[in-house]
Amino acid sequence: MFFDKSEFEFAEHLESNWLLIRQELEQLQQRHFVSWPEKFLYEKGWDVFGLYAFGRKLEDNCRLCPETTRLVEMIPGMTTTGFSSLKPGTHIKPHVGYSKAVLRCHLGLIVPEGCTLRVGNQTRNWQEGKCFIFDDTVEHEAWNRADKTRIVLLIDFNNPSVTLNYQSQATCPGEIAKVIQNLTHSSV
């Protein structure tokens, strides 16, 4: 289920600064990205560069993207942020998120033709400089049918319609927690 982005003030702010965010992204090297740990969701080609992971700031990565970090730190209830990269031919299989405590935002940064996201029974194409906001506990999947890599800024933030008590119960899955632990104790 997609939400009307106008309900979230930060979306307009991200969209008006998307070229600045993309500029920092373009300064990163492929070696800075790591494969998404949940390999059962895809065969190949899904890499991420995290800035925040389940509330933990990845200091070394944030130093590489200071303006992006500044922008996302202004988002109320932001818990996770990073660049999500799908190489050509990548399909992220249908799956659901971990907690209704958060909503997800994607800001299109590098989006070739043929990149789509299905949430429930709605399918949309990403657009450069535009945000999607959706509930990732609704079954969703993503494709890159293009011949170039697609990259979005992915942001999880507290769901304003969920109580604070429930938000505090959102936990990080074990597989992902191990990756976060490694990222917070190694330099980029």
Coordinates of N, CA, C and O in Angstrom, one line a residue:
M1 N 0.8 -1.2 0.0 CA 0.0 0.0 0.0 C 0.9 1.2 0.0 O 1.8 1.4 0.8
F2 N 0.7 2.1 -1.0 CA 1.4 3.3 -1.1 C 0.7 4.4 -0.4 O -0.6 4.4 -0.3
F3 N 1.4 5.4 0.2 CA 0.8 6.5 0.9 C 1.0 7.8 0.0 O 1.9 7.9 -0.8
D4 N 0.2 8.8 0.2 CA 0.3 10.1 -0.4 C 1.5 10.8 0.2 O 1.5 11.1 1.4
K5 N 2.5 11.0 -0.6 CA 3.8 11.6 0.0 C 3.5 13.0 0.6 O 4.3 13.4 1.4
S6 N 2.5 13.7 0.1 CA 2.2 15.0 0.7 C 1.9 15.0 2.1 O 1.9 16.0 2.8
E7 N 1.5 13.8 2.7 CA 1.3 13.6 4.1 C 2.5 13.7 5.0 O 2.5 13.8 6.2
F8 N 3.7 13.7 4.3 CA 5.0 13.6 5.0 C 5.8 14.8 4.5 O 6.4 14.7 3.4
E9 N 6.0 15.8 5.4 CA 6.7 17.0 5.0 C 8.1 16.7 4.5 O 8.6 17.4 3.6
F10 N 8.8 15.7 5.0 CA 10.2 15.5 4.7 C 10.3 15.1 3.2 O 11.4 15.3 2.6
A11 N 9.3 14.5 2.6 CA 9.4 14.0 1.2 C 9.7 15.2 0.3 O 10.6 15.1 -0.6
E12 N 9.0 16.3 0.4 CA 9.3 17.5 -0.4 C 10.7 18.0 -0.2 O 11.4 18.3 -1.2
H13 N 11.2 17.9 1.0 CA 12.6 18.4 1.3 C 13.6 17.5 0.6 O 14.6 17.9 0.1
L14 N 13.3 16.2 0.7 CA 14.2 15.2 0.0 C 14.2 15.5 -1.5 O 15.3 15.5 -2.2
E15 N 13.0 15.6 -2.1 CA 12.9 15.8 -3.5 C 13.6 17.1 -4.0 O 14.3 17.1 -5.0
S16 N 13.5 18.1 -3.2 CA 14.2 19.4 -3.6 C 15.7 19.3 -3.4 O 16.4 20.1 -4.0
N17 N 16.2 18.3 -2.7 CA 17.7 18.1 -2.5 C 18.2 16.9 -3.2 O 19.3 16.5 -2.9
W18 N 17.4 16.3 -4.1 CA 17.8 15.0 -4.6 C 19.1 15.0 -5.4 O 19.9 14.1 -5.4
L19 N 19.4 16.1 -6.1 CA 20.6 16.2 -6.9 C 21.9 16.2 -6.0 O 22.9 15.7 -6.3
L20 N 21.8 16.9 -4.8 CA 22.8 16.9 -3.9 C 23.1 15.5 -3.3 O 24.3 15.1 -3.2
I21 N 22.0 14.8 -3.0 CA 22.2 13.4 -2.5 C 22.8 12.5 -3.6 O 23.7 11.7 -3.3
R22 N 22.3 12.7 -4.8 CA 22.9 11.9 -5.9 C 24.4 12.2 -6.1 O 25.2 11.3 -6.4
Q23 N 24.8 13.5 -6.0 CA 26.2 13.8 -6.1 C 27.0 13.1 -5.1 O 28.1 12.6 -5.4
E24 N 26.6 13.0 -3.9 CA 27.3 12.2 -2.9 C 27.4 10.8 -3.2 O 28.4 10.1 -3.1
L25 N 26.2 10.2 -3.7 CA 26.2 8.8 -4.1 C 27.2 8.6 -5.2 O 27.9 7.6 -5.1
E26 N 27.3 9.4 -6.2 CA 28.2 9.2 -7.3 C 29.7 9.3 -6.9 O 30.5 8.8 -7.6
Q27 N 30.0 9.8 -5.7 CA 31.4 9.8 -5.2 C 31.8 8.5 -4.5 O 32.9 8.3 -4.3
L28 N 30.8 7.7 -4.2 CA 31.1 6.4 -3.6 C 31.6 5.4 -4.7 O 31.3 5.6 -5.8
Q29 N 32.3 4.5 -4.2 CA 32.9 3.4 -5.1 C 32.1 2.1 -4.8 O 31.6 1.9 -3.7
Q30 N 32.1 1.2 -5.7 CA 31.4 0.0 -5.6 C 31.9 -0.8 -4.3 O 31.1 -1.4 -3.7
R31 N 33.1 -0.6 -4.0 CA 33.7 -1.4 -2.8 C 33.0 -0.9 -1.5 O 33.1 -1.6 -0.5
H32 N 32.4 0.3 -1.5 CA 31.7 0.7 -0.3 C 30.4 0.0 -0.1 O 29.9 0.0 1.0
F33 N 29.8 -0.6 -1.1 CA 28.5 -1.3 -1.0 C 28.8 -2.8 -0.6 O 29.8 -3.3 -0.8
V34 N 27.8 -3.3 0.1 CA 27.8 -4.7 0.5 C 26.5 -5.4 0.0 O 25.5 -4.7 -0.2
S35 N 26.6 -6.7 -0.2 CA 25.4 -7.4 -0.6 C 24.4 -7.5 0.5 O 24.8 -7.6 1.7
W36 N 23.1 -7.3 0.2 CA 22.1 -7.4 1.2 C 22.1 -8.8 1.7 O 22.2 -9.8 1.0
P37 N 22.1 -9.0 3.1 CA 22.3 -10.3 3.7 C 21.3 -11.3 3.5 O 21.5 -12.5 3.6
E38 N 20.0 -11.0 3.2 CA 19.0 -11.9 3.0 C 18.9 -12.5 1.6 O 18.1 -12.2 0.8
K39 N 19.9 -13.4 1.3 CA 20.1 -13.9 0.0 C 18.9 -14.7 -0.5 O 18.8 -14.8 -1.8
F40 N 18.1 -15.2 0.3 CA 16.9 -15.9 -0.1 C 15.9 -15.1 -0.9 O 15.0 -15.6 -1.6
L41 N 16.1 -13.7 -0.8 CA 15.2 -12.8 -1.5 C 15.6 -12.5 -2.9 O 14.8 -11.9 -3.7
Y42 N 16.8 -12.8 -3.3 CA 17.3 -12.5 -4.6 C 18.4 -13.4 -5.0 O 19.1 -14.0 -4.1
E43 N 18.7 -13.5 -6.3 CA 19.8 -14.4 -6.7 C 21.1 -13.6 -6.8 O 22.2 -14.2 -6.4
K44 N 21.1 -12.4 -7.3 CA 22.3 -11.6 -7.4 C 21.9 -10.1 -7.6 O 20.8 -9.8 -7.9
G45 N 22.8 -9.2 -7.3 CA 22.7 -7.9 -7.8 C 22.0 -6.9 -6.8 O 21.7 -5.8 -7.3
W46 N 21.8 -7.2 -5.5 CA 21.2 -6.2 -4.6 C 22.3 -5.9 -3.6 O 22.7 -6.6 -2.7
D47 N 22.8 -4.6 -3.7 CA 23.8 -4.1 -2.8 C 23.3 -2.9 -2.1 O 22.5 -2.2 -2.6
V48 N 23.9 -2.7 -0.9 CA 23.4 -1.5 -0.1 C 24.7 -0.8 0.5 O 25.7 -1.4 0.7
F49 N 24.5 0.5 0.7 CA 25.4 1.3 1.5 C 24.6 2.0 2.6 O 23.8 2.9 2.3
G50 N 24.8 1.5 3.8 CA 24.0 2.0 4.9 C 24.6 3.3 5.6 O 25.8 3.4 5.7
L51 N 23.7 4.2 6.0 CA 24.1 5.3 6.8 C 23.6 5.1 8.2 O 24.3 5.4 9.2
Y52 N 22.4 4.6 8.4 CA 21.8 4.2 9.7 C 21.1 2.9 9.5 O 20.6 2.6 8.4
A53 N 21.2 2.0 10.5 CA 20.7 0.7 10.4 C 20.0 0.4 11.7 O 20.6 0.3 12.8
F54 N 18.6 0.3 11.7 CA 17.8 0.0 12.9 C 18.3 0.9 14.1 O 18.5 0.5 15.2
G55 N 18.4 2.2 13.8 CA 18.7 3.2 14.8 C 20.2 3.4 15.1 O 20.6 4.3 15.8
R56 N 21.1 2.6 14.5 CA 22.5 2.7 14.7 C 23.2 3.5 13.6 O 23.0 3.1 12.4
K57 N 23.9 4.5 14.0 CA 24.6 5.4 13.0 C 25.8 4.7 12.6 O 26.6 4.3 13.4
L58 N 26.0 4.6 11.3 CA 27.3 4.0 10.7 C 28.2 5.1 10.4 O 28.2 5.7 9.3
E59 N 29.0 5.5 11.4 CA 29.8 6.7 11.4 C 30.7 6.9 10.2 O 30.7 7.9 9.6
D60 N 31.4 5.8 9.9 CA 32.3 5.9 8.7 C 31.6 6.2 7.4 O 32.0 7.1 6.6
N61 N 30.5 5.6 7.2 CA 29.7 5.8 6.0 C 29.1 7.2 6.0 O 29.1 7.8 5.0
C62 N 28.6 7.6 7.2 CA 28.0 9.0 7.2 C 29.0 10.1 6.9 O 28.7 11.1 6.3
R63 N 30.3 9.8 7.3 CA 31.3 10.8 7.0 C 31.5 10.9 5.5 O 31.9 12.0 5.0
L64 N 31.3 9.9 4.7 CA 31.4 9.9 3.3 C 30.3 10.6 2.6 O 30.4 11.1 1.4
C65 N 29.1 10.8 3.3 CA 27.9 11.4 2.7 C 27.4 12.4 3.7 O 26.2 12.3 4.2
P66 N 28.1 13.5 4.1 CA 27.7 14.4 5.1 C 26.4 15.1 4.8 O 25.6 15.3 5.8
E67 N 26.2 15.5 3.6 CA 24.9 16.3 3.3 C 23.7 15.4 3.3 O 22.6 15.7 3.8
T68 N 23.9 14.2 2.8 CA 22.8 13.2 2.8 C 22.4 12.9 4.3 O 21.3 12.8 4.7
T69 N 23.5 12.7 5.1 CA 23.3 12.4 6.5 C 22.5 13.5 7.2 O 21.6 13.3 7.9
R70 N 22.9 14.7 6.9 CA 22.3 15.9 7.5 C 20.8 15.9 7.1 O 19.9 16.1 8.0
L71 N 20.5 15.7 5.9 CA 19.1 15.7 5.4 C 18.3 14.6 6.1 O 17.1 14.9 6.5
V72 N 18.8 13.4 6.1 CA 18.0 12.3 6.7 C 17.8 12.4 8.2 O 16.8 11.9 8.8
E73 N 18.8 13.0 8.9 CA 18.7 13.2 10.3 C 17.6 14.1 10.7 O 17.2 14.2 11.8
M74 N 17.1 14.9 9.7 CA 16.0 15.8 10.0 C 14.6 15.1 9.9 O 13.6 15.7 10.2
I75 N 14.6 13.9 9.4 CA 13.3 13.2 9.3 C 12.9 12.6 10.6 O 13.6 11.9 11.3
P76 N 11.7 13.0 11.1 CA 11.2 12.6 12.4 C 11.1 11.0 12.4 O 10.5 10.4 11.5
G77 N 11.7 10.5 13.4 CA 11.6 9.0 13.6 C 12.4 8.2 12.7 O 12.1 7.0 12.6
M78 N 13.3 8.7 11.9 CA 14.1 8.0 11.0 C 14.9 6.9 11.8 O 15.5 7.1 12.8
T79 N 14.8 5.6 11.3 CA 15.5 4.5 11.9 C 16.6 3.9 11.1 O 17.6 3.4 11.6
T80 N 16.3 3.8 9.8 CA 17.2 3.2 8.8 C 17.3 4.0 7.6 O 16.3 4.5 7.1
T81 N 18.5 4.2 7.0 CA 18.7 4.9 5.8 C 20.0 4.4 5.1 O 21.0 4.1 5.7
G82 N 19.8 4.3 3.8 CA 21.0 3.9 3.0 C 20.6 3.9 1.5 O 19.5 4.0 1.1
F83 N 21.7 3.7 0.7 CA 21.5 3.6 -0.8 C 21.2 2.1 -1.1 O 22.0 1.2 -0.6
S84 N 20.2 1.8 -1.9 CA 19.9 0.5 -2.3 C 20.1 0.4 -3.8 O 19.4 1.1 -4.6
S85 N 20.9 -0.5 -4.2 CA 21.3 -0.6 -5.6 C 20.9 -2.0 -6.2 O 21.1 -3.0 -5.6
L86 N 20.2 -1.9 -7.3 CA 19.8 -3.1 -8.0 C 20.5 -3.1 -9.4 O 20.2 -2.3 -10.2
K87 N 21.3 -4.1 -9.6 CA 22.0 -4.3 -10.9 C 21.0 -4.7 -12.0 O 19.9 -5.3 -11.6
P88 N 21.3 -4.6 -13.2 CA 20.4 -5.0 -14.3 C 20.0 -6.5 -14.1 O 20.9 -7.3 -13.8
G89 N 18.8 -6.8 -14.4 CA 18.3 -8.2 -14.3 C 18.0 -8.7 -12.9 O 17.5 -9.8 -12.7
T90 N 18.1 -7.8 -11.9 CA 17.8 -8.2 -10.5 C 16.3 -8.2 -10.2 O 15.6 -7.3 -10.6
H91 N 15.9 -9.3 -9.5 CA 14.5 -9.3 -9.1 C 14.5 -9.7 -7.6 O 15.1 -10.7 -7.2
I92 N 14.0 -8.8 -6.8 CA 13.8 -9.1 -5.4 C 12.4 -9.7 -5.2 O 11.4 -9.2 -5.6
K93 N 12.4 -11.0 -4.8 CA 11.2 -11.8 -4.7 C 10.2 -11.2 -3.7 O 10.5 -10.5 -2.8
P94 N 8.9 -11.6 -3.9 CA 7.9 -11.1 -3.0 C 8.2 -11.4 -1.5 O 8.6 -12.6 -1.2
H95 N 8.0 -10.4 -0.7 CA 8.3 -10.6 0.7 C 7.6 -9.5 1.5 O 7.0 -8.6 0.9
V96 N 7.7 -9.6 2.8 CA 7.0 -8.6 3.7 C 8.1 -8.2 4.7 O 9.0 -8.9 5.0
G97 N 7.9 -6.9 5.2 CA 8.8 -6.4 6.2 C 8.6 -6.9 7.6 O 7.8 -7.8 7.8
Y98 N 9.4 -6.4 8.5 CA 9.4 -7.0 9.9 C 8.5 -6.4 10.9 O 8.2 -7.0 11.9
S99 N 8.1 -5.1 10.6 CA 7.3 -4.4 11.7 C 6.4 -3.3 11.1 O 6.8 -2.5 10.2
K100 N 5.2 -3.3 11.6 CA 4.3 -2.2 11.2 C 4.7 -0.9 11.9 O 4.1 0.2 11.6
A101 N 5.7 -0.9 12.7 CA 6.2 0.3 13.5 C 6.8 1.3 12.5 O 7.0 2.4 12.9
V102 N 7.2 0.8 11.3 CA 7.9 1.8 10.4 C 7.2 1.8 9.1 O 6.6 0.8 8.7
L103 N 7.4 2.9 8.4 CA 7.0 3.0 7.0 C 8.3 3.2 6.2 O 9.4 3.5 6.8
R104 N 8.3 2.9 4.9 CA 9.5 3.0 4.1 C 9.3 4.1 3.0 O 8.3 4.2 2.4
C105 N 10.4 4.8 2.8 CA 10.4 5.8 1.7 C 11.6 5.4 0.8 O 12.6 5.0 1.2
H106 N 11.3 5.5 -0.5 CA 12.3 5.4 -1.6 C 12.4 6.7 -2.3 O 11.4 7.2 -2.8
L107 N 13.6 7.3 -2.4 CA 13.8 8.5 -3.3 C 14.6 8.0 -4.5 O 15.8 7.5 -4.3
G108 N 14.1 8.1 -5.7 CA 14.8 7.7 -6.9 C 16.0 8.6 -7.2 O 15.8 9.8 -7.2
L109 N 17.2 8.0 -7.3 CA 18.4 8.7 -7.6 C 18.9 8.4 -9.0 O 19.2 9.3 -9.7
I110 N 19.1 7.2 -9.3 CA 19.5 6.7 -10.6 C 18.5 5.7 -11.0 O 18.5 4.6 -10.5
V111 N 17.7 6.0 -12.0 CA 16.5 5.2 -12.3 C 16.4 5.0 -13.9 O 15.8 5.9 -14.5
P112 N 17.0 4.0 -14.4 CA 16.7 3.8 -15.8 C 15.3 3.3 -16.1 O 14.6 2.8 -15.2
E113 N 14.9 3.3 -17.3 CA 13.5 2.8 -17.7 C 13.5 1.3 -17.4 O 14.4 0.6 -17.6
G114 N 12.4 0.8 -16.9 CA 12.2 -0.6 -16.7 C 12.4 -1.0 -15.2 O 12.6 -2.2 -15.0
C115 N 12.4 -0.1 -14.3 CA 12.6 -0.4 -12.9 C 11.3 -0.2 -12.1 O 10.7 0.9 -12.1
T116 N 10.7 -1.3 -11.5 CA 9.4 -1.2 -10.9 C 9.4 -1.8 -9.5 O 10.2 -2.6 -9.2
L117 N 8.4 -1.3 -8.8 CA 8.1 -1.8 -7.4 C 6.6 -2.1 -7.3 O 5.8 -1.3 -7.7
R118 N 6.3 -3.4 -6.9 CA 5.0 -3.7 -6.6 C 4.8 -3.8 -5.1 O 5.6 -4.5 -4.4
V119 N 3.7 -3.1 -4.6 CA 3.3 -3.2 -3.2 C 1.9 -3.6 -3.2 O 1.0 -2.9 -3.7
G120 N 1.5 -4.8 -2.7 CA 0.2 -5.3 -2.7 C -0.2 -5.5 -4.2 O 0.5 -6.1 -4.9
N121 N -1.3 -4.9 -4.6 CA -1.7 -5.0 -6.0 C -1.4 -3.8 -6.8 O -1.9 -3.6 -7.9
Q122 N -0.6 -2.9 -6.3 CA -0.2 -1.7 -7.0 C 1.3 -1.8 -7.5 O 2.2 -2.1 -6.7
T123 N 1.5 -1.4 -8.8 CA 2.9 -1.4 -9.3 C 3.2 0.0 -9.8 O 2.4 0.6 -10.5
R124 N 4.4 0.5 -9.4 CA 4.8 1.8 -9.9 C 6.2 1.7 -10.3 O 7.0 0.9 -9.9
N125 N 6.6 2.7 -11.2 CA 7.9 2.9 -11.7 C 8.6 4.0 -10.9 O 8.0 5.0 -10.6
W126 N 9.8 3.7 -10.5 CA 10.6 4.8 -9.8 C 10.8 5.9 -10.8 O 10.9 5.7 -12.0
Q127 N 11.0 7.1 -10.2 CA 11.4 8.3 -11.0 C 12.5 9.0 -10.3 O 12.5 9.1 -9.1
E128 N 13.4 9.5 -11.1 CA 14.5 10.2 -10.4 C 14.0 11.5 -9.8 O 13.2 12.2 -10.4
G129 N 14.4 11.7 -8.5 CA 14.0 12.9 -7.8 C 12.6 12.8 -7.1 O 12.2 13.8 -6.6
K130 N 12.0 11.7 -7.2 CA 10.7 11.5 -6.6 C 10.6 10.4 -5.6 O 11.3 9.4 -5.7
C131 N 9.8 10.7 -4.5 CA 9.7 9.7 -3.4 C 8.4 8.8 -3.6 O 7.4 9.3 -4.1
F132 N 8.6 7.6 -3.1 CA 7.5 6.7 -2.8 C 7.5 6.5 -1.3 O 8.5 6.4 -0.7
I133 N 6.3 6.4 -0.7 CA 6.2 6.0 0.7 C 5.2 4.8 0.7 O 4.1 4.9 0.2
F134 N 5.7 3.7 1.4 CA 4.8 2.6 1.4 C 5.0 1.8 2.7 O 6.0 2.0 3.5
D135 N 4.0 0.9 3.0 CA 4.1 0.0 4.1 C 4.7 -1.3 3.7 O 4.2 -2.0 2.9
D136 N 5.9 -1.5 4.1 CA 6.7 -2.7 3.6 C 6.2 -4.0 4.3 O 6.7 -5.1 4.0
T137 N 5.2 -3.9 5.2 CA 4.7 -5.2 5.8 C 3.6 -5.7 4.8 O 3.1 -6.8 5.0
V138 N 3.3 -5.0 3.8 CA 2.4 -5.4 2.7 C 3.4 -6.1 1.7 O 4.5 -5.6 1.4
E139 N 3.0 -7.3 1.2 CA 3.9 -8.0 0.3 C 4.3 -7.1 -0.9 O 3.5 -6.4 -1.5
H140 N 5.6 -7.1 -1.1 CA 6.2 -6.3 -2.2 C 7.4 -7.0 -2.8 O 7.9 -7.9 -2.3
E141 N 7.7 -6.5 -4.1 CA 8.8 -7.1 -4.8 C 9.3 -6.0 -5.8 O 8.6 -5.0 -6.0
A142 N 10.5 -6.1 -6.2 CA 11.1 -5.1 -7.1 C 11.9 -5.8 -8.2 O 12.4 -6.9 -8.1
W143 N 11.9 -5.0 -9.4 CA 12.6 -5.5 -10.5 C 13.5 -4.4 -11.1 O 13.1 -3.2 -11.1
N144 N 14.6 -4.8 -11.7 CA 15.4 -3.9 -12.6 C 15.5 -4.7 -13.9 O 16.3 -5.5 -14.0
R145 N 14.6 -4.3 -14.8 CA 14.6 -4.9 -16.1 C 15.4 -4.1 -17.1 O 15.4 -4.4 -18.3
A146 N 16.1 -3.1 -16.6 CA 16.9 -2.2 -17.5 C 18.3 -2.8 -17.7 O 18.7 -3.9 -17.2
D147 N 19.1 -2.1 -18.5 CA 20.5 -2.5 -18.7 C 21.5 -1.7 -17.9 O 22.7 -1.8 -18.1
K148 N 21.0 -0.9 -17.0 CA 21.8 -0.1 -16.1 C 21.3 -0.3 -14.7 O 20.2 -0.7 -14.4
T149 N 22.2 0.0 -13.7 CA 21.9 -0.1 -12.3 C 20.9 1.0 -11.8 O 20.9 2.1 -12.3
R150 N 20.0 0.5 -11.0 CA 19.0 1.4 -10.3 C 19.4 1.6 -8.9 O 19.8 0.7 -8.2
I151 N 19.4 2.9 -8.4 CA 19.8 3.2 -7.1 C 18.8 4.2 -6.5 O 18.5 5.2 -7.1
V152 N 18.3 3.8 -5.3 CA 17.4 4.7 -4.5 C 18.0 5.0 -3.2 O 18.8 4.2 -2.7
L153 N 17.5 6.1 -2.5 CA 17.8 6.3 -1.1 C 16.6 5.6 -0.4 O 15.5 6.0 -0.6
L154 N 16.9 4.7 0.5 CA 15.9 4.0 1.2 C 15.9 4.5 2.6 O 16.9 4.6 3.2
I155 N 14.7 4.8 3.1 CA 14.6 5.4 4.5 C 13.4 4.7 5.2 O 12.3 4.7 4.7
D156 N 13.7 4.1 6.4 CA 12.6 3.7 7.2 C 12.4 4.7 8.3 O 13.4 5.2 8.9
F157 N 11.2 5.0 8.6 CA 10.9 6.0 9.7 C 9.6 5.5 10.5 O 8.8 4.7 10.0
N158 N 9.5 6.0 11.7 CA 8.4 5.5 12.6 C 7.1 5.8 11.9 O 6.9 6.9 11.4
N159 N 6.2 4.8 11.9 CA 4.9 5.0 11.4 C 4.1 5.8 12.3 O 3.9 5.4 13.5
P160 N 3.6 7.0 11.9 CA 2.9 7.9 12.8 C 1.6 7.3 13.3 O 1.1 7.8 14.3
S161 N 1.0 6.3 12.7 CA -0.2 5.7 13.1 C 0.0 4.6 14.1 O -1.0 4.0 14.6
V162 N 1.2 4.3 14.5 CA 1.5 3.2 15.4 C 2.0 3.8 16.8 O 2.7 4.8 16.8
T163 N 1.5 3.2 17.8 CA 1.9 3.7 19.2 C 3.4 3.6 19.4 O 4.1 2.8 18.9
L164 N 3.9 4.5 20.3 CA 5.3 4.5 20.7 C 5.7 3.1 21.3 O 6.8 2.6 21.1
N165 N 4.8 2.5 22.1 CA 5.1 1.3 22.7 C 5.4 0.2 21.7 O 6.4 -0.6 21.8
Y166 N 4.6 0.2 20.6 CA 4.8 -0.8 19.6 C 6.1 -0.5 18.8 O 6.8 -1.4 18.4
Q167 N 6.4 0.8 18.6 CA 7.6 1.1 17.8 C 8.8 0.6 18.6 O 9.8 0.2 18.0
S168 N 8.8 0.7 19.9 CA 10.0 0.3 20.7 C 10.2 -1.2 20.6 O 11.2 -1.7 20.9
Q169 N 9.2 -2.0 20.1 CA 9.3 -3.4 20.0 C 9.9 -3.9 18.7 O 10.1 -5.1 18.5
A170 N 10.1 -3.0 17.7 CA 10.6 -3.3 16.4 C 12.1 -3.8 16.7 O 12.9 -3.1 17.3
T171 N 12.4 -5.0 16.2 CA 13.7 -5.5 16.4 C 14.4 -5.8 15.0 O 13.7 -5.9 14.0
C172 N 15.7 -5.9 15.1 CA 16.5 -6.2 13.9 C 16.7 -7.7 13.8 O 17.1 -8.3 14.7
P173 N 16.3 -8.2 12.6 CA 16.5 -9.7 12.4 C 18.0 -10.1 12.6 O 18.9 -9.3 12.2
G174 N 18.2 -11.3 13.1 CA 19.6 -11.7 13.4 C 20.6 -11.6 12.3 O 21.7 -11.2 12.5
E175 N 20.2 -12.0 11.1 CA 21.1 -12.0 9.9 C 21.5 -10.6 9.6 O 22.7 -10.4 9.3
I176 N 20.6 -9.7 9.7 CA 20.9 -8.3 9.4 C 21.7 -7.7 10.6 O 22.7 -6.9 10.4
A177 N 21.4 -8.1 11.8 CA 22.2 -7.6 13.0 C 23.6 -7.9 12.9 O 24.5 -7.1 13.2
K178 N 24.0 -9.1 12.4 CA 25.4 -9.4 12.2 C 26.1 -8.5 11.2 O 27.2 -8.1 11.4
V179 N 25.4 -8.2 10.1 CA 26.0 -7.3 9.1 C 26.2 -5.9 9.7 O 27.3 -5.3 9.6
I180 N 25.2 -5.4 10.5 CA 25.3 -4.1 11.1 C 26.5 -4.1 12.1 O 27.3 -3.2 12.1
Q181 N 26.6 -5.2 12.9 CA 27.7 -5.3 13.8 C 29.0 -5.2 13.1 O 29.9 -4.4 13.5
N182 N 29.2 -5.8 12.0 CA 30.4 -5.8 11.2 C 30.7 -4.4 10.7 O 31.8 -3.9 10.7
L183 N 29.7 -3.7 10.2 CA 29.8 -2.4 9.6 C 30.2 -1.4 10.6 O 30.9 -0.4 10.3
T184 N 29.7 -1.5 11.9 CA 30.0 -0.5 12.9 C 31.3 -0.7 13.5 O 31.8 0.1 14.3
H185 N 32.0 -1.9 13.2 CA 33.3 -2.1 13.8 C 34.4 -2.3 12.8 O 35.4 -2.8 13.0
S186 N 34.1 -1.8 11.6 CA 35.1 -1.8 10.5 C 35.2 -0.5 9.8 O 34.2 0.3 9.8
S187 N 36.3 -0.1 9.3 CA 36.3 1.2 8.5 C 36.0 0.9 7.1 O 36.3 -0.1 6.5
V188 N 35.6 2.0 6.4 CA 35.2 1.9 5.0 C 36.4 1.9 4.1 O 37.3 2.5 4.3

